[in-house]
Short mmCIF file of C-alpha atoms and ligand atoms in Angstrom, two decimals:
data_model
loop_
_atom_site.label_atom_id
_atom_site.label_comp_id
_atom_site.label_asym_id
_atom_site.label_seq_id
_atom_site.Cartn_x
_atom_site.Cartn_y
_atom_site.Cartn_z
CA MET A 12 31.08 17.45 -15.64
CA SER A 13 27.40 16.86 -15.10
CA ILE A 14 24.91 16.75 -17.96
CA PRO A 15 21.41 18.27 -17.95
CA ILE A 16 18.60 16.02 -16.75
CA PRO A 17 16.24 15.46 -19.71
CA GLN A 18 12.90 17.26 -19.59
CA PRO A 19 9.92 16.87 -21.92
CA PRO A 20 8.92 20.08 -23.73
CA SER A 21 6.92 22.27 -21.36
CA ILE A 22 4.22 24.87 -21.71
CA PRO A 23 4.90 28.38 -20.30
CA PHE A 24 3.39 28.91 -16.80
CA ILE A 25 1.84 25.45 -16.71
CA GLY A 26 5.01 23.45 -17.19
CA ASN A 27 4.55 19.71 -17.69
CA VAL A 28 1.25 19.29 -15.81
CA THR A 29 -0.44 18.22 -19.01
CA ALA A 30 2.11 15.42 -19.46
CA LEU A 31 0.38 13.51 -16.68
CA ASP A 32 -2.79 11.47 -17.11
CA LYS A 33 -5.36 12.85 -14.66
CA ASP A 34 -6.90 9.51 -13.71
CA VAL A 35 -3.86 7.26 -13.80
CA PRO A 36 -0.65 9.31 -13.51
CA LEU A 37 1.23 6.02 -13.22
CA ASN A 38 0.55 5.28 -16.90
CA SER A 39 2.23 8.58 -17.80
CA PHE A 40 5.15 7.92 -15.47
CA ALA A 41 5.64 4.48 -17.06
CA LEU A 42 5.51 5.98 -20.55
CA LEU A 43 7.86 8.84 -19.67
CA ALA A 44 10.32 6.28 -18.28
CA LYS A 45 10.22 4.40 -21.60
CA THR A 46 10.87 7.64 -23.48
CA TYR A 47 13.44 9.31 -21.24
CA GLY A 48 15.08 6.38 -19.47
CA GLU A 49 16.65 6.30 -16.04
CA ILE A 50 16.01 9.93 -15.09
CA TYR A 51 14.04 12.94 -16.29
CA GLN A 52 12.52 16.03 -14.75
CA LEU A 53 9.14 17.68 -14.94
CA ASN A 54 8.11 21.18 -14.11
CA ILE A 55 4.79 21.05 -12.29
CA LEU A 56 3.37 24.54 -11.75
CA GLY A 57 6.80 25.99 -11.22
CA THR A 58 8.19 23.16 -9.09
CA THR A 59 10.85 20.84 -10.48
CA ILE A 60 10.22 17.16 -9.83
CA ILE A 61 12.90 14.63 -10.74
CA SER A 62 11.83 11.07 -11.53
CA VAL A 63 14.18 8.14 -11.12
CA ASN A 64 13.42 4.83 -12.82
CA SER A 65 16.50 2.59 -12.92
CA TYR A 66 17.72 0.27 -10.20
CA ALA A 67 21.16 1.90 -10.09
CA LEU A 68 19.83 5.39 -9.41
CA ALA A 69 17.07 4.18 -7.07
CA ASN A 70 19.72 2.31 -5.10
CA GLU A 71 21.74 5.50 -4.85
CA LEU A 72 18.69 7.29 -3.49
CA SER A 73 18.29 4.51 -0.90
CA ASP A 74 21.01 5.97 1.30
CA GLU A 75 19.79 7.75 4.40
CA LYS A 76 23.06 9.63 4.77
CA ARG A 77 22.34 11.47 1.53
CA PHE A 78 18.58 11.34 1.03
CA GLN A 79 15.51 11.32 3.20
CA LYS A 80 11.76 10.99 2.74
CA GLN A 81 10.08 14.14 1.54
CA VAL A 82 6.45 14.84 2.30
CA ALA A 83 5.45 16.84 -0.78
CA ALA A 84 2.65 17.30 -3.32
CA GLY A 85 -0.38 15.09 -2.57
CA LEU A 86 1.16 13.77 0.64
CA LEU A 87 1.59 17.32 1.91
CA GLN A 88 -2.14 17.83 1.39
CA VAL A 89 -2.89 14.57 3.21
CA ARG A 90 -1.36 16.27 6.25
CA ASN A 91 -4.60 18.26 6.42
CA LEU A 92 -6.00 15.09 7.99
CA LEU A 93 -3.07 13.06 9.25
CA GLY A 94 -0.76 15.86 10.42
CA ASP A 95 2.28 14.44 12.19
CA GLY A 96 0.92 10.90 12.13
CA LEU A 97 3.51 8.28 11.12
CA PHE A 98 2.92 8.35 7.39
CA THR A 99 2.84 12.10 6.77
CA ALA A 100 5.16 13.42 9.53
CA PHE A 101 8.25 15.40 8.63
CA ASN A 102 11.36 13.49 9.62
CA ASP A 103 12.22 15.51 12.71
CA GLU A 104 8.81 16.13 14.28
CA PRO A 105 9.09 15.19 17.98
CA ASP A 106 5.72 13.41 18.16
CA TYR A 107 6.73 11.32 15.16
CA LEU A 108 9.88 10.09 16.86
CA VAL A 109 7.96 9.17 20.02
CA ALA A 110 5.20 7.39 18.10
CA HIS A 111 7.68 5.56 15.86
CA ARG A 112 9.71 4.17 18.79
CA LEU A 113 6.63 3.28 20.76
CA LEU A 114 4.83 1.57 17.89
CA MET A 115 7.68 -0.40 16.28
CA PRO A 116 7.33 -3.28 18.77
CA ALA A 117 3.53 -3.20 18.46
CA PHE A 118 3.97 -3.90 14.72
CA GLY A 119 6.77 -6.43 15.24
CA PRO A 120 6.48 -10.10 14.20
CA MET A 121 5.61 -11.38 17.68
CA ALA A 122 2.81 -8.89 18.24
CA ILE A 123 1.41 -9.57 14.77
CA LYS A 124 1.37 -13.34 15.32
CA GLY A 125 -0.88 -12.66 18.30
CA MET A 126 -3.45 -11.11 15.93
CA ILE A 127 -4.02 -14.21 13.82
CA GLU A 128 -7.44 -15.01 15.27
CA GLU A 129 -8.70 -11.45 14.73
CA MET A 130 -7.48 -11.66 11.14
CA ARG A 131 -9.20 -15.02 10.70
CA ASP A 132 -12.44 -13.62 12.09
CA ILE A 133 -12.62 -11.13 9.21
CA CYS A 134 -11.28 -13.59 6.61
CA ASP A 135 -14.10 -15.99 7.54
CA GLN A 136 -16.62 -13.25 6.78
CA LEU A 137 -15.27 -12.97 3.24
CA VAL A 138 -15.32 -16.75 2.80
CA LEU A 139 -18.88 -16.95 4.06
CA LYS A 140 -19.99 -14.19 1.72
CA TRP A 141 -18.46 -15.86 -1.34
CA GLU A 142 -19.90 -19.24 -0.35
CA ARG A 143 -23.36 -17.77 0.11
CA PHE A 144 -23.26 -15.90 -3.17
CA GLY A 145 -22.41 -19.11 -4.99
CA PRO A 146 -20.57 -19.86 -8.22
CA HIS A 147 -22.75 -17.82 -10.56
CA ALA A 148 -22.45 -14.49 -8.81
CA THR A 149 -20.10 -11.91 -10.27
CA LEU A 150 -17.77 -10.93 -7.45
CA ASP A 151 -15.75 -7.73 -7.25
CA PRO A 152 -12.52 -8.78 -5.53
CA ALA A 153 -11.16 -5.23 -5.19
CA ASP A 154 -14.34 -4.29 -3.33
CA ASP A 155 -14.48 -7.32 -1.06
CA PHE A 156 -10.75 -7.25 -0.33
CA THR A 157 -11.15 -3.61 0.61
CA ARG A 158 -13.90 -4.58 3.05
CA LEU A 159 -11.60 -7.25 4.40
CA THR A 160 -8.44 -5.20 4.86
CA PHE A 161 -10.32 -2.23 6.24
CA ASP A 162 -12.22 -4.32 8.79
CA THR A 163 -9.03 -6.20 9.67
CA ILE A 164 -6.88 -3.14 10.39
CA SER A 165 -9.71 -1.54 12.35
CA TYR A 166 -10.43 -4.64 14.40
CA CYS A 167 -6.75 -5.39 15.06
CA SER A 168 -5.57 -1.86 15.75
CA MET A 169 -8.45 -0.59 17.87
CA SER A 170 -10.79 -3.57 18.42
CA TYR A 171 -13.50 -1.71 16.51
CA ARG A 172 -15.75 -3.57 14.09
CA MET A 173 -16.42 -1.64 10.90
CA ASN A 174 -18.78 -4.42 9.71
CA SER A 175 -18.20 -3.61 6.04
CA PHE A 176 -19.36 -7.08 5.00
CA TYR A 177 -22.83 -6.27 6.33
CA SER A 178 -23.20 -3.31 4.04
CA ASP A 179 -23.83 -3.25 0.33
CA LYS A 180 -22.16 0.11 -0.11
CA PRO A 181 -18.77 1.07 1.27
CA VAL A 182 -19.02 2.34 4.85
CA PRO A 183 -19.08 6.17 5.22
CA PHE A 184 -15.49 6.32 6.49
CA VAL A 185 -14.20 4.61 3.32
CA VAL A 186 -16.20 6.95 1.09
CA ALA A 187 -14.98 10.03 2.97
CA MET A 188 -11.43 8.70 2.81
CA GLY A 189 -11.55 8.03 -0.93
CA ASP A 190 -12.94 11.50 -1.66
CA PHE A 191 -10.46 13.12 0.71
CA LEU A 192 -7.46 11.39 -0.91
CA ALA A 193 -8.63 12.19 -4.44
CA GLU A 194 -9.18 15.85 -3.54
CA SER A 195 -5.81 16.01 -1.75
CA ASP A 196 -4.14 14.85 -4.93
CA LEU A 197 -6.03 17.35 -7.08
CA ARG A 198 -5.13 20.17 -4.70
CA ALA A 199 -1.48 19.39 -5.22
CA SER A 200 -1.78 19.96 -8.96
CA ARG A 201 -3.96 23.07 -8.76
CA PRO A 202 -2.85 26.65 -8.12
CA ARG A 203 -3.91 27.55 -4.56
CA ILE A 204 -6.13 30.42 -5.66
CA LEU A 205 -8.43 27.96 -7.40
CA GLN A 206 -9.07 25.99 -4.20
CA ALA A 207 -11.73 28.35 -2.85
CA VAL A 208 -13.03 29.31 -6.28
CA LEU A 209 -13.86 25.72 -7.07
CA GLY A 210 -15.97 25.48 -3.93
CA LYS A 211 -14.63 22.07 -2.93
CA ASN A 212 -13.53 23.27 0.50
CA ALA A 213 -16.75 22.55 2.40
CA LYS A 214 -16.98 18.92 1.30
CA TYR A 215 -13.23 18.44 1.92
CA HIS A 216 -13.54 19.62 5.50
CA GLU A 217 -16.69 17.58 6.11
CA ASP A 218 -14.82 14.46 5.05
CA ILE A 219 -11.96 15.33 7.38
CA LYS A 220 -14.39 15.87 10.24
CA LEU A 221 -16.16 12.56 9.68
CA MET A 222 -12.89 10.62 9.93
CA LYS A 223 -11.57 12.62 12.90
CA ASP A 224 -14.84 12.26 14.78
CA LEU A 225 -14.76 8.49 14.43
CA ALA A 226 -11.18 8.20 15.69
CA GLU A 227 -11.76 10.59 18.57
CA GLN A 228 -14.92 8.73 19.52
CA VAL A 229 -13.04 5.41 19.59
CA VAL A 230 -10.28 6.90 21.77
CA ALA A 231 -12.80 8.46 24.19
CA GLU A 232 -14.81 5.24 24.37
CA ARG A 233 -11.68 3.26 25.22
CA GLN A 234 -10.65 5.74 27.88
CA ALA A 235 -14.10 5.48 29.44
CA ASN A 236 -14.22 1.68 29.14
CA PRO A 237 -10.69 0.26 29.30
CA ILE A 238 -10.19 -3.29 28.03
CA ASP A 239 -7.27 -5.58 28.66
CA LYS A 240 -6.07 -6.34 25.15
CA LYS A 241 -2.84 -5.90 23.25
CA ASP A 242 -4.13 -3.81 20.38
CA MET A 243 -2.36 -0.75 19.00
CA LEU A 244 -4.78 1.62 20.69
CA ASN A 245 -3.86 0.28 24.13
CA THR A 246 -0.17 0.48 23.25
CA MET A 247 -0.58 4.13 22.31
CA LEU A 248 -2.69 4.99 25.35
CA HIS A 249 -0.58 3.28 27.99
CA GLN A 250 3.03 2.79 26.87
CA LYS A 251 5.79 5.30 27.35
CA ASP A 252 8.48 5.99 24.79
CA PRO A 253 11.52 4.24 26.29
CA GLN A 254 13.86 7.03 25.19
CA SER A 255 12.05 10.22 26.25
CA GLY A 256 9.68 8.75 28.85
CA ARG A 257 6.87 10.57 27.05
CA LYS A 258 3.40 9.27 26.28
CA MET A 259 1.48 10.05 23.09
CA SER A 260 -1.07 12.87 23.19
CA ALA A 261 -4.75 12.05 22.56
CA GLU A 262 -4.58 14.09 19.38
CA ASN A 263 -1.55 12.25 18.08
CA ILE A 264 -3.18 8.92 18.95
CA ALA A 265 -6.27 9.81 16.92
CA ARG A 266 -4.13 10.90 13.96
CA ASN A 267 -2.25 7.63 14.03
CA LEU A 268 -5.45 5.58 14.25
CA ILE A 269 -6.67 7.29 11.08
CA THR A 270 -3.21 6.76 9.58
CA PHE A 271 -3.47 3.01 10.20
CA LEU A 272 -6.97 2.89 8.72
CA ILE A 273 -5.78 4.65 5.57
CA ALA A 274 -2.25 3.30 5.13
CA GLY A 275 -3.32 -0.10 6.40
CA HIS A 276 -5.97 -1.10 3.93
CA GLU A 277 -5.67 0.23 0.36
CA THR A 278 -2.21 -1.14 -0.27
CA SER A 279 -3.08 -4.57 1.11
CA SER A 280 -6.40 -4.87 -0.72
CA GLY A 281 -4.71 -3.85 -3.96
CA MET A 282 -2.05 -6.47 -3.34
CA LEU A 283 -4.68 -9.19 -2.77
CA THR A 284 -6.55 -8.21 -5.93
CA PHE A 285 -3.38 -8.15 -8.04
CA ALA A 286 -2.33 -11.53 -6.62
CA VAL A 287 -5.62 -13.08 -7.72
CA TYR A 288 -5.38 -11.35 -11.09
CA HIS A 289 -1.84 -12.65 -11.71
CA LEU A 290 -2.70 -16.18 -10.59
CA LEU A 291 -5.75 -16.36 -12.86
CA ARG A 292 -3.61 -15.28 -15.80
CA ASN A 293 -0.88 -17.77 -14.99
CA PRO A 294 -2.44 -21.23 -14.63
CA SER A 295 0.86 -22.99 -13.90
CA ALA A 296 1.58 -20.67 -10.96
CA LEU A 297 -1.98 -21.21 -9.75
CA ARG A 298 -1.58 -24.99 -9.95
CA LYS A 299 1.70 -24.88 -8.05
CA VAL A 300 0.42 -22.65 -5.28
CA ARG A 301 -2.72 -24.75 -4.92
CA ALA A 302 -0.67 -27.94 -4.67
CA GLU A 303 1.49 -26.37 -1.97
CA ILE A 304 -1.50 -25.18 0.05
CA ASP A 305 -3.17 -28.60 -0.22
CA SER A 306 -0.06 -30.42 0.89
CA VAL A 307 0.66 -28.13 3.85
CA LEU A 308 -2.89 -27.48 5.04
CA GLY A 309 -5.13 -30.19 3.61
CA ASN A 310 -8.60 -29.25 4.82
CA ARG A 311 -7.64 -27.67 8.11
CA PRO A 312 -7.55 -23.94 8.86
CA ALA A 313 -4.11 -22.33 8.48
CA GLN A 314 -2.31 -21.78 11.78
CA VAL A 315 0.22 -19.06 12.34
CA ASP A 316 3.18 -21.44 11.96
CA ASP A 317 1.90 -22.70 8.61
CA LEU A 318 2.31 -19.24 7.16
CA SER A 319 6.10 -19.41 7.21
CA ASN A 320 5.91 -22.82 5.59
CA LEU A 321 4.44 -21.80 2.23
CA PRO A 322 7.47 -20.82 0.11
CA TYR A 323 5.75 -20.79 -3.26
CA LEU A 324 2.86 -18.68 -2.00
CA THR A 325 5.45 -16.35 -0.48
CA ALA A 326 7.13 -16.11 -3.88
CA VAL A 327 3.75 -15.35 -5.48
CA MET A 328 3.34 -12.46 -3.05
CA ARG A 329 6.85 -11.14 -3.68
CA GLU A 330 6.33 -11.32 -7.44
CA THR A 331 2.94 -9.61 -7.12
CA LEU A 332 4.60 -6.68 -5.35
CA ARG A 333 7.49 -6.64 -7.81
CA LEU A 334 5.34 -6.40 -10.92
CA THR A 335 2.49 -4.41 -9.42
CA PRO A 336 3.69 -2.57 -6.29
CA THR A 337 0.53 -0.96 -4.94
CA ALA A 338 2.51 1.97 -3.47
CA SER A 339 4.11 2.69 -6.82
CA LYS A 340 6.44 5.54 -5.90
CA ARG A 341 7.98 7.33 -2.95
CA GLY A 342 9.26 10.85 -2.51
CA VAL A 343 12.79 11.68 -1.35
CA THR A 344 15.04 14.70 -1.31
CA PRO A 345 18.82 15.19 -1.10
CA LEU A 346 20.02 16.61 2.23
CA GLN A 347 22.76 18.55 0.40
CA ASP A 348 23.51 19.54 -3.19
CA THR A 349 24.71 16.34 -4.80
CA THR A 350 25.38 14.47 -8.00
CA LEU A 351 24.03 11.12 -9.15
CA GLY A 352 25.39 8.39 -11.38
CA GLY A 353 29.04 9.10 -10.63
CA GLY A 354 28.86 12.85 -11.21
CA LYS A 355 26.52 12.64 -14.17
CA TYR A 356 23.48 14.53 -12.87
CA PHE A 357 23.50 17.48 -10.49
CA VAL A 358 20.62 17.80 -8.00
CA LYS A 359 20.06 20.66 -5.55
CA ALA A 360 19.33 20.04 -1.87
CA GLY A 361 15.60 20.03 -1.17
CA THR A 362 14.57 19.09 -4.72
CA THR A 363 11.57 16.78 -4.90
CA MET A 364 12.60 13.42 -6.29
CA LEU A 365 10.38 10.44 -7.02
CA VAL A 366 11.61 6.87 -6.84
CA HIS A 367 9.30 5.07 -9.25
CA VAL A 368 9.30 1.63 -7.68
CA TRP A 369 6.93 0.46 -10.44
CA ASN A 370 9.62 1.27 -13.04
CA MET A 371 12.73 0.19 -11.11
CA HIS A 372 11.04 -3.21 -10.50
CA ARG A 373 11.17 -3.55 -14.28
CA ASP A 374 14.89 -2.86 -14.67
CA PRO A 375 16.17 -5.60 -17.01
CA LEU A 376 19.67 -5.35 -15.49
CA VAL A 377 18.23 -6.80 -12.28
CA TRP A 378 15.29 -8.87 -13.46
CA GLY A 379 16.24 -9.97 -16.99
CA GLU A 380 14.48 -9.40 -20.27
CA ASP A 381 11.20 -10.99 -19.16
CA VAL A 382 10.40 -8.23 -16.66
CA GLU A 383 6.74 -8.05 -17.70
CA GLU A 384 6.22 -11.77 -17.01
CA PHE A 385 4.73 -12.87 -13.71
CA ARG A 386 7.26 -15.48 -12.56
CA PRO A 387 7.26 -16.36 -8.83
CA GLU A 388 10.25 -18.62 -9.60
CA ARG A 389 12.41 -15.48 -9.48
CA HIS A 390 12.07 -15.51 -5.70
CA VAL A 391 12.38 -19.18 -4.66
CA ASP A 392 15.34 -21.26 -3.48
CA GLY A 393 17.27 -18.39 -1.94
CA LYS A 394 17.13 -16.23 -5.08
CA PHE A 395 15.16 -13.52 -3.29
CA GLU A 396 17.86 -13.22 -0.64
CA LYS A 397 20.53 -12.88 -3.33
CA LEU A 398 18.96 -9.91 -5.11
CA PRO A 399 21.14 -6.80 -5.27
CA PRO A 400 20.58 -4.50 -2.25
CA ASN A 401 17.33 -2.49 -2.36
CA ALA A 402 16.28 -4.03 -5.69
CA TRP A 403 12.87 -5.05 -4.29
CA GLN A 404 11.36 -2.24 -2.29
CA PRO A 405 7.55 -2.27 -2.34
CA PHE A 406 7.55 -1.34 1.34
CA GLY A 407 9.73 1.73 0.97
CA PHE A 408 13.08 2.23 2.57
CA GLY A 409 14.93 2.99 5.82
CA VAL A 410 13.40 4.52 8.96
CA ARG A 411 10.43 5.67 6.93
CA ALA A 412 9.76 2.22 5.48
CA CYS A 413 6.38 0.61 6.06
CA ILE A 414 5.69 -0.11 9.72
CA GLY A 415 2.81 -2.40 8.72
CA ARG A 416 4.86 -4.83 6.62
CA ALA A 417 4.60 -7.84 8.95
CA PHE A 418 0.93 -7.08 9.51
CA ALA A 419 0.18 -6.90 5.78
CA TRP A 420 2.22 -10.01 5.05
CA GLN A 421 0.40 -12.15 7.60
CA GLU A 422 -2.98 -10.84 6.55
CA VAL A 423 -2.39 -11.40 2.83
CA ILE A 424 -0.85 -14.85 3.20
CA LEU A 425 -3.67 -16.01 5.48
CA VAL A 426 -6.34 -14.75 3.10
CA LEU A 427 -4.72 -16.12 -0.07
CA ALA A 428 -4.07 -19.51 1.54
CA THR A 429 -7.65 -19.69 2.82
CA VAL A 430 -9.35 -18.49 -0.36
CA LEU A 431 -7.29 -20.76 -2.64
CA GLN A 432 -7.83 -23.68 -0.29
CA LYS A 433 -11.59 -23.24 -0.39
CA PHE A 434 -12.47 -21.91 -3.85
CA ASP A 435 -11.85 -22.44 -7.53
CA LEU A 436 -11.55 -18.91 -8.85
CA THR A 437 -12.16 -17.96 -12.49
CA PRO A 438 -12.22 -14.59 -14.23
CA ALA A 439 -15.76 -13.38 -15.01
CA ASP A 440 -14.44 -12.11 -18.34
CA PRO A 441 -11.66 -14.37 -19.66
CA SER A 442 -10.57 -11.67 -22.12
CA TYR A 443 -10.08 -9.07 -19.36
CA THR A 444 -6.93 -7.02 -19.83
CA LEU A 445 -5.44 -5.17 -16.90
CA GLN A 446 -6.61 -1.61 -16.32
CA LEU A 447 -5.52 0.42 -13.34
CA LYS A 448 -7.38 2.51 -10.83
CA GLN A 449 -5.18 4.98 -9.04
CA THR A 450 -5.87 6.86 -5.84
CA LEU A 451 -3.02 7.14 -3.40
CA THR A 452 -2.34 3.54 -4.42
CA ILE A 453 -2.86 1.35 -7.46
CA LYS A 454 -5.31 -1.50 -7.96
CA PRO A 455 -6.92 -3.36 -10.87
CA LYS A 456 -10.04 -1.74 -12.30
CA GLY A 457 -13.05 -3.59 -13.66
CA PHE A 458 -11.71 -7.02 -12.68
CA TYR A 459 -14.45 -9.47 -11.68
CA ILE A 460 -14.38 -13.14 -10.76
CA HIS A 461 -16.46 -16.21 -9.99
CA ALA A 462 -15.76 -18.32 -6.93
CA ARG A 463 -16.91 -21.93 -6.75
CA ARG A 464 -16.55 -23.89 -3.54
CA ARG A 465 -14.20 -26.78 -4.18
CA THR A 466 -16.36 -29.11 -2.11
CA ASP A 467 -19.16 -28.55 -4.64
CA ASN A 468 -17.01 -30.12 -7.35
CA GLN A 469 -16.63 -33.44 -5.60
MN1 LIG B 504 2.58 0.74 4.60
C1 LIG B 504 4.73 3.41 4.95
C2 LIG B 504 3.76 0.22 1.44
C3 LIG B 504 0.66 -2.05 4.38
C4 LIG B 504 1.18 1.47 7.64
N1 LIG B 504 3.97 1.66 3.42
C5 LIG B 504 4.78 2.73 3.76
C6 LIG B 504 5.65 3.03 2.66
C7 LIG B 504 5.37 2.14 1.67
C8 LIG B 504 4.33 1.27 2.15
C9 LIG B 504 6.02 2.08 0.30
C10 LIG B 504 6.70 4.16 2.62
C11 LIG B 504 6.05 5.40 2.08
C12 LIG B 504 7.00 6.55 1.83
O1 LIG B 504 8.22 6.34 1.71
O2 LIG B 504 6.51 7.69 1.72
N2 LIG B 504 2.25 -0.63 3.16
C13 LIG B 504 2.85 -0.68 1.94
C14 LIG B 504 2.36 -1.85 1.21
C15 LIG B 504 1.49 -2.50 2.06
C16 LIG B 504 1.42 -1.72 3.29
C17 LIG B 504 2.78 -2.23 -0.21
C18 LIG B 504 0.70 -3.75 1.88
C19 LIG B 504 0.83 -4.60 0.92
N3 LIG B 504 1.16 -0.12 5.79
C20 LIG B 504 0.54 -1.31 5.55
C21 LIG B 504 -0.27 -1.68 6.67
C22 LIG B 504 -0.14 -0.69 7.60
C23 LIG B 504 0.76 0.30 7.04
C24 LIG B 504 -1.11 -2.94 6.80
C25 LIG B 504 -0.81 -0.73 8.93
C26 LIG B 504 -0.93 0.09 9.79
N4 LIG B 504 2.89 2.21 6.02
C27 LIG B 504 2.18 2.31 7.20
C28 LIG B 504 2.67 3.46 7.94
C29 LIG B 504 3.72 4.02 7.18
C30 LIG B 504 3.82 3.19 5.97
C31 LIG B 504 2.16 3.93 9.29
C32 LIG B 504 4.60 5.23 7.54
C33 LIG B 504 5.75 4.73 8.39
C34 LIG B 504 6.71 5.83 8.81
O3 LIG B 504 6.98 6.74 8.01
O4 LIG B 504 7.19 5.76 9.94
#
């Protein structure tokens, strides 16, 4: 016999909407998990949403025979821009399947290794900026890492320079994107009738147009002036899907370029910022990672083969994404009516379910009682490989897992190795306690640092 899934008390007509913090829903989801445990459900404006927090249940949901990705709520609204692009496509859309097969090799480890010099080009701009600003300047790592990851994905995927480091303010695309994502999220928690009444439509569609125009302009420019380079744009323009023999349409190409720009920078910049935050709070981890970088690289620039030779830095990155996964949850749905936990909970086909990766990465049955501690040692000496299946899943799961994983990994390891090699970093406010900023992804809020060139200390 199944038992009812717990639900916090709800308000007639509105349901549990008010249970969620407007600015940082994650904080509410973390709190609800502490109160209700491995599973609970919310009623959001008439829709039931089931949240899963434990490793055991999340592992059960990581089975593509029973569950698949669901594009719902905020993500459904993001389709207003990205349509059937990789991130927001429904599972069976034909253009998705073509794009997925065609792009997998373009995001594979070999192709990504070939992008190291483009990545370094942008990384050097960050280093130069921090050197020029000097040790007394208050730096905003979330801001500069966003410049970096945005410029990197743009330069690598379509050989287009955003030049964010030459602008004091975020470039217009980033502003439009931020506003678009925030509004998409709000739309998901607002009855449809209010959309027009609130008068946010015009601005929403202007933002969409700005981003589409840029992508379409880049595609048209490339078609008019072909270049011989292995970037993702050329792959999409010229390759055929091996299975169907089809090429991607210009429209689908533009949607996927915008998808890369969006999916390819917020998560990585959040990860870089969290990594710096964790290292500055954990001096022994910082000392160890510094010693490793010095012994492997000395004073020379990191080469692509060095990046697989930095096990402690790798563990730092894994632990960063365990404790603070920047894509904190993913949506799935059961293909058929089913039960979870050995018959304990009944769930209807099509129900929206959230795997709260943030919470399952804190399951003491997998990680021990010190789950809130930042301890890269959890992942060294083969321990990472011996984790229970699907216990670490910051990049999602299955066919719909992150296509940009190898890209992000190389970018983040190169930047961390380079920055830690060159600078002594200190928090601007030593008493800073972590606060979160949530958009589609999570990053630290109000975290500032100083960066002193190590050569200035000698
Ligand atoms: Mn990424 C899907 C996390 C970097 C492009 N990404 C996902 C998913 C997660 C994720 C989780 C699955 C979402 C879901 O189930 O709904 N991604 C990350 C993290 C980083 C990241 C934590 C960096 C750190 N992602 C990148 C980069 C790109 C990228 C860089 C570059 C283009 N991600 C994608 C795309 C998808 C995706 C595209 C959708 C893939 C698909 O559904 O086929």
